[in-house]
Short mmCIF file of C-alpha atoms in Angstrom, two decimals:
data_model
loop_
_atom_site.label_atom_id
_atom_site.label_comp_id
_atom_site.label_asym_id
_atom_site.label_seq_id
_atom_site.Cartn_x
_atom_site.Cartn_y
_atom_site.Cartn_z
CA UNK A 159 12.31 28.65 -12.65
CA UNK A 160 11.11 25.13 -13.39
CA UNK A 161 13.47 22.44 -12.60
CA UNK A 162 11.33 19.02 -12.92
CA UNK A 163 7.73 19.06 -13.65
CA UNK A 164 5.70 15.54 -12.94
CA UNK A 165 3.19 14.10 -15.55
CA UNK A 166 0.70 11.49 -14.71
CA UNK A 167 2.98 8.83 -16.74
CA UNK A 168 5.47 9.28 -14.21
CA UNK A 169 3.17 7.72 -11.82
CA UNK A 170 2.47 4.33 -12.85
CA UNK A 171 0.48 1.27 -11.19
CA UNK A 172 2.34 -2.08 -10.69
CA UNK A 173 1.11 -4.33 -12.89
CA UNK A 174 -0.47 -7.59 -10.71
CA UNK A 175 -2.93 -9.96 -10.61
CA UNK A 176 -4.73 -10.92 -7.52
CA UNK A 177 -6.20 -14.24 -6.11
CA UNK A 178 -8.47 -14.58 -3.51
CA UNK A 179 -7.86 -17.74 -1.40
CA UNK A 180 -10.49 -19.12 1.47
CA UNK A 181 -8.61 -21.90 4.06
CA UNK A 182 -8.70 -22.82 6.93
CA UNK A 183 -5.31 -23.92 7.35
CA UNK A 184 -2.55 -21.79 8.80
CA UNK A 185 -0.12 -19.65 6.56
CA UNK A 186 2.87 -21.37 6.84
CA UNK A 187 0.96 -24.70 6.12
CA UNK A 188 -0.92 -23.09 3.07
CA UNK A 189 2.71 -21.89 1.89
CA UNK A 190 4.15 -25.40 2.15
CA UNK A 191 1.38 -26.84 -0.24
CA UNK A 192 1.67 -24.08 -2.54
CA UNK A 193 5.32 -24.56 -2.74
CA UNK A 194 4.19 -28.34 -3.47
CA UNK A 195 1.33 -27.90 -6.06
CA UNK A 196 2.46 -24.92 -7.97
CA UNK A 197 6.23 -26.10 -7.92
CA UNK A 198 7.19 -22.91 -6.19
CA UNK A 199 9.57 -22.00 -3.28
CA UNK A 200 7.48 -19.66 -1.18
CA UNK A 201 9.65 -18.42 2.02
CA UNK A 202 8.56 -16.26 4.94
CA UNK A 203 9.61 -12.69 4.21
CA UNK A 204 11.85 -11.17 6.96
CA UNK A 205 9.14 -8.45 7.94
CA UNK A 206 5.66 -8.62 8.19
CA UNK A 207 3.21 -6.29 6.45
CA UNK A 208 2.53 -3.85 9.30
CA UNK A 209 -0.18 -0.87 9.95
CA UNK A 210 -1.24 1.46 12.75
CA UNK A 211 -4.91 1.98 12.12
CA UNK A 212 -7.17 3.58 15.12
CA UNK A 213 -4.11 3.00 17.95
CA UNK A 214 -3.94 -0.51 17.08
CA UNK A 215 -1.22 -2.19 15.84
CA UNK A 216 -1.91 -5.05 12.94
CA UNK A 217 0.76 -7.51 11.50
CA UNK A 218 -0.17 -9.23 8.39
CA UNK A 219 2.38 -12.20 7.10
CA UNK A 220 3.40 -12.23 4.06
CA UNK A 221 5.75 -15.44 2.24
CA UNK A 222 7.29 -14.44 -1.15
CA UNK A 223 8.84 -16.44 -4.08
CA UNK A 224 10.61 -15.18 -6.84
CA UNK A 225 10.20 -16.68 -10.34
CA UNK A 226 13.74 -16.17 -12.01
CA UNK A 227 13.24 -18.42 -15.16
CA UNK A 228 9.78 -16.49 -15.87
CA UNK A 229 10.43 -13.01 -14.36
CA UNK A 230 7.37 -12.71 -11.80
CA UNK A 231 7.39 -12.25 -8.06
CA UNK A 232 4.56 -13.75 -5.90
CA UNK A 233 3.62 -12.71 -1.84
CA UNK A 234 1.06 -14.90 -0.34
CA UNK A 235 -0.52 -12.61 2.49
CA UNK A 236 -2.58 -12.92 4.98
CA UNK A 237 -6.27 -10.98 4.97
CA UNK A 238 -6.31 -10.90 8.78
CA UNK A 239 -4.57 -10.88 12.18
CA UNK A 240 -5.76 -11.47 15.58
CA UNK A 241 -4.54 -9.07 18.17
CA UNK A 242 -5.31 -9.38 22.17
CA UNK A 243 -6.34 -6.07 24.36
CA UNK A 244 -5.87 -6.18 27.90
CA UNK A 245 -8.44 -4.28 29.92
CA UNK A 246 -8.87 -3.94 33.70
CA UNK A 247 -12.57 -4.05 34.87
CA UNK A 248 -13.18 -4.82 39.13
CA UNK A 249 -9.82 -5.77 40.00
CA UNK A 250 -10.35 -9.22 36.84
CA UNK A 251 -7.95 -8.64 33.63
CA UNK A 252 -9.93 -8.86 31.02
CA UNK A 253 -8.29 -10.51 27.86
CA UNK A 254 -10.17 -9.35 24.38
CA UNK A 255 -9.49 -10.73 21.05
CA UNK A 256 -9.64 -8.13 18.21
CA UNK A 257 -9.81 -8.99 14.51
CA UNK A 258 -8.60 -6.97 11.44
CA UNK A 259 -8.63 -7.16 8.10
CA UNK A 260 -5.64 -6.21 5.68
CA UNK A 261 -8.53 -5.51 2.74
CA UNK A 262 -11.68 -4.63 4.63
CA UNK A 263 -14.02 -5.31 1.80
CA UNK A 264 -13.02 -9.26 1.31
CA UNK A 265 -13.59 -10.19 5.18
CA UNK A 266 -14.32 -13.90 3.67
CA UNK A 267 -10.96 -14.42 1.89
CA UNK A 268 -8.60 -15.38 4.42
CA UNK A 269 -5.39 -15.36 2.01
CA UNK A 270 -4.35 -13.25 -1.18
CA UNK A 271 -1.75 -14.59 -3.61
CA UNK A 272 -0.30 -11.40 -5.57
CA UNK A 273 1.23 -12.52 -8.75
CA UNK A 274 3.39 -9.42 -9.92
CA UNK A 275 4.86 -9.29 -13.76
CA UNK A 276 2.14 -11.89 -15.52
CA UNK A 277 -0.86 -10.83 -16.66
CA UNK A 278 -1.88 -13.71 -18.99
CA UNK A 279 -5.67 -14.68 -17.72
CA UNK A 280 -4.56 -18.36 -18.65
CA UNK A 281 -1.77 -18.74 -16.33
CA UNK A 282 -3.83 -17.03 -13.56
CA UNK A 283 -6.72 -19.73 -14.10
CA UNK A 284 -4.05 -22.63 -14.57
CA UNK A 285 -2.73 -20.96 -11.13
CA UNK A 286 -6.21 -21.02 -9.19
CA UNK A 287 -7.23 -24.40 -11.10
CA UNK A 288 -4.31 -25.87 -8.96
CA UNK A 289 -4.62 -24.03 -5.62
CA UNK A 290 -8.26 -25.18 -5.85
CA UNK A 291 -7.40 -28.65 -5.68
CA UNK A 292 -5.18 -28.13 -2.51
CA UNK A 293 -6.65 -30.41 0.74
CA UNK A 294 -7.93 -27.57 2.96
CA UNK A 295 -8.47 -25.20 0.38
CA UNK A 296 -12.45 -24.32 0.22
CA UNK A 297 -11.84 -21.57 -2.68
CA UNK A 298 -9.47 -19.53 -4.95
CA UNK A 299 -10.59 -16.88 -7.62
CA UNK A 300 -9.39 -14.12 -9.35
CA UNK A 301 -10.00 -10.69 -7.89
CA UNK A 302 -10.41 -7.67 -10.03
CA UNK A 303 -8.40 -5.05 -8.04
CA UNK A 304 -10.15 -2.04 -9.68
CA UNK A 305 -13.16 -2.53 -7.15
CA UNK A 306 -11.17 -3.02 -3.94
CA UNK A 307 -11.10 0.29 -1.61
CA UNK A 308 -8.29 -0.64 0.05
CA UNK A 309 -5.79 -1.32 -2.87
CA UNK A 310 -3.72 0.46 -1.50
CA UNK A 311 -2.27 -2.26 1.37
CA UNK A 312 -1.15 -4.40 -1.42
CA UNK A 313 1.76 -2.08 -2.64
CA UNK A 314 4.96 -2.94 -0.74
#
C-alpha cells in the first residue's frame, strides 16, 4: 500500500542569486561597509558554516541581513578559512597553515554575497555597481550558480 509518493516538484531549488566578491579586507570589516553602502544591517550569524572534509575541520563565517520591507534574505560568506596543524618532527613542533575553500572552483573570490528571494538582474547589477565602489574592494560580479560543482555548500 502506497501512503506518499514523491514527485520531482516536491523537490525544489531555492531561488538565489550569487555575487562573487574579491577583498582584501577582513569579514567583519567588509560587512560594516556593506551595511554602509547598500543601507543594510548585516550581523554575524550565531554559527558558522561548518564542514568535515578529509579529517579536517573548516569554519566558514557567514553575516546575514534580513530585508523585511522587500522580502529577501542576504548571507555574506566567506570562500575560505585558514586552519593550523600541529606536527611533531625531531623533538621541533611544527606549526602548518592549511587553506580551504568553501566553493573549490572560485579559489580567487574571497567573499560570496547570496541574495535569496530577488531575482531581478537590475537590482543584482545596482547591488554589485555599489559593492564595486567599496575602498578595498578589487571586484564583485554575478555568478551563475548552474556551473559551480560545489553548489551544494551554499544551502543552509
Amino acid at each position: 500500500m502506497q501512503v506518499h509518493a514523491l514527485e520531482m516538484d516536491d523537490f525544489f531549488e531555492e531561488e538565489y542569486s550569487l555575487i562573487g566578491i574579491h577583498s582584501t579586507l577582513e569579514d567583519y570589516k567588509l560587512a560594516y561597509l556593506l551595511n554602509k553602502n547598500l543601507n543594510a544591517r548585516f550581523y554575524k550569524a550565531k554559527e558558522d558554516l561548518e564542514f568535515v572534509r578529509e579529517k579536517k575541520k573548516s569554519s566558514f563565517s557567514i553575516y546575514k541581513y534580513k530585508n523585511i520591507e522587500f522580502d529577501f534574505d542576504c548571507f555574506l560568506i566567506a570562500n575560505s578559512y585558514k586552519g593550523e596543524n600541529q606536527t611533531t618532527s625531531n623533538q621541533l613542533l611544527l606549526t602548518l597553515e592549511t587553506k580551504t575553500y568553501l566553493i573549490p572552483e572560485k579559489k580567487k573570490v574571497d567573499f560570496f554575497l547570496k541574495i535569496c528571494g530577488v531575482s531581478e538582474d537590475e537590482f543584482v547589477s545596482k547591488t554589485i555597481n555599489r559593492i564595486k565602489s567599496i575602498d578595498n574592494v578589487i571586484t564583485a560580479y554575478s555568478i551563475d550558480k548552474n556551473t559551480l560543482k560545489s553548489k551544494d555548500f551554499l544551502i543552509f
